[in-house]
Amino acid sequence: MARPTIADIATRAGVSKGAVSFALNGRPGVSDATRERILKIAEQMSWRPHSAARALGASRVDSVGMVIARPARTLGVEPFFAHLLSGVQSGLSAESISLQLLIVEDTAAEIEVYRRWASEHRVDGVILVDLTVKDPRVDELKALELPAVVIGGRGGKGALASVWADDRDAMLAIVEYLAALGHRRIAHIAGTPNFQHTQRRIRAVRDAAPRLGLVDAPSLTTDFSDAEGAAITRKLLSQPKRPTAIVYDSDVMAVAGLGVAMEMGVAVPGELSIVAFDDSILTQLMHPALTALSRDTFDFGRQAAEVLLDTIADPSTVINRRTADPVLTVRESTAPPG
């Protein structure tokens, strides 16, 4: 018989997993009557704390960590991360949990941070972003027994908790929309090639091309910077047979691409349609305003914080939460090819 979990107790008691965690750990946040009812149900179900949870509970520091291995200069201009971090902090602050944020140069440095945090009991859990192909962080965190949640993809095929949206379906929505307008030469300026979400988007474009009758549909990878987005746009628009539409993996690169098109005298959307995978105030204030995939990034971060706190409370359960798919918001930057 499977070990009963906090989720099982919550279902039986008709309360949230957070309320069960508060009751079992003697923390404020639930009424005396609710606490007594939860404890009685836990006893009836023969619930026992997971060993990792018990060890962690004895030394809780009420702090979680987030390490981002991207150039700080690039992060500084990405609205996505600002909204994501705001959502994470909101979810943590509601439970009086602090967030430790570090920006490092590469994955090796990120793993060293996790080892130090675990050995020094600096955090109760961590939030991972930018999951890579065969990501070494997954096995490392499992070995450290450090509770973790992955934002943007299933952590090691479900080994870690995750909060994610379907990048493939989102990219297909963009390409199908452009094809319906009549575009047959669609370029994709993608992000970092070893990121899992980049690979999912590239495969979506590649798989859709024959079905939609696309003549040319290259995916060109970048470091997500405005400089590389601009450079590749310039190269594409300098070709004899240039694309009639370009999809960018970030709002920052899309804005940079629009600037290059204006510089080269390529009319948007008359000669070139532009779509951004991420929406932000940047895409909305451009002229023309950019068609983009819109999602509530703040709530995405808030849900990641919520799942991490549930994982810290009960490490024996692995939560994989799929959020709502982004919605394509059509603005002035897309039109049938001229």
mmCIF file with all atom_site columns, N, CA, C and O in Angstrom, residues 63 191 298 320 329:
data_model
loop_
_atom_site.group_PDB
_atom_site.id
_atom_site.type_symbol
_atom_site.label_atom_id
_atom_site.label_alt_id
_atom_site.label_comp_id
_atom_site.label_asym_id
_atom_site.label_entity_id
_atom_site.label_seq_id
_atom_site.pdbx_PDB_ins_code
_atom_site.Cartn_x
_atom_site.Cartn_y
_atom_site.Cartn_z
_atom_site.occupancy
_atom_site.B_iso_or_equiv
_atom_site.pdbx_formal_charge
_atom_site.auth_seq_id
_atom_site.auth_comp_id
_atom_site.auth_asym_id
_atom_site.auth_atom_id
_atom_site.pdbx_PDB_model_num
ATOM 1  N N  . SER A 1 63  ? 13.457 30.178 3.586   1.00 0.00 ? 63  SER A N  1
ATOM 2  C CA . SER A 1 63  ? 14.056 30.860 2.440   1.00 0.00 ? 63  SER A CA 1
ATOM 3  C C  . SER A 1 63  ? 14.216 29.859 1.307   1.00 0.00 ? 63  SER A C  1
ATOM 4  O O  . SER A 1 63  ? 14.530 28.691 1.542   1.00 0.00 ? 63  SER A O  1
ATOM 5  N N  . GLY A 1 191 ? 15.982 30.800 -29.424 1.00 0.00 ? 191 GLY A N  1
ATOM 6  C CA . GLY A 1 191 ? 16.852 31.109 -28.294 1.00 0.00 ? 191 GLY A CA 1
ATOM 7  C C  . GLY A 1 191 ? 18.044 30.173 -28.222 1.00 0.00 ? 191 GLY A C  1
ATOM 8  O O  . GLY A 1 191 ? 18.484 29.602 -29.222 1.00 0.00 ? 191 GLY A O  1
ATOM 9  N N  . PHE A 1 298 ? 3.312  36.699 -14.402 1.00 0.00 ? 298 PHE A N  1
ATOM 10 C CA . PHE A 1 298 ? 3.277  36.908 -12.951 1.00 0.00 ? 298 PHE A CA 1
ATOM 11 C C  . PHE A 1 298 ? 2.641  35.701 -12.263 1.00 0.00 ? 298 PHE A C  1
ATOM 12 O O  . PHE A 1 298 ? 3.188  35.157 -11.290 1.00 0.00 ? 298 PHE A O  1
ATOM 13 N N  . ASN A 1 320 ? 3.373  17.927 -11.153 1.00 0.00 ? 320 ASN A N  1
ATOM 14 C CA . ASN A 1 320 ? 3.590  18.460 -12.500 1.00 0.00 ? 320 ASN A CA 1
ATOM 15 C C  . ASN A 1 320 ? 2.345  19.236 -12.896 1.00 0.00 ? 320 ASN A C  1
ATOM 16 O O  . ASN A 1 320 ? 1.321  18.638 -13.235 1.00 0.00 ? 320 ASN A O  1
ATOM 17 N N  . THR A 1 329 ? -2.081 37.094 -29.425 1.00 0.00 ? 329 THR A N  1
ATOM 18 C CA . THR A 1 329 ? -2.709 38.409 -29.487 1.00 0.00 ? 329 THR A CA 1
ATOM 19 C C  . THR A 1 329 ? -2.271 39.092 -30.776 1.00 0.00 ? 329 THR A C  1
ATOM 20 O O  . THR A 1 329 ? -1.097 39.441 -30.945 1.00 0.00 ? 329 THR A O  1
#
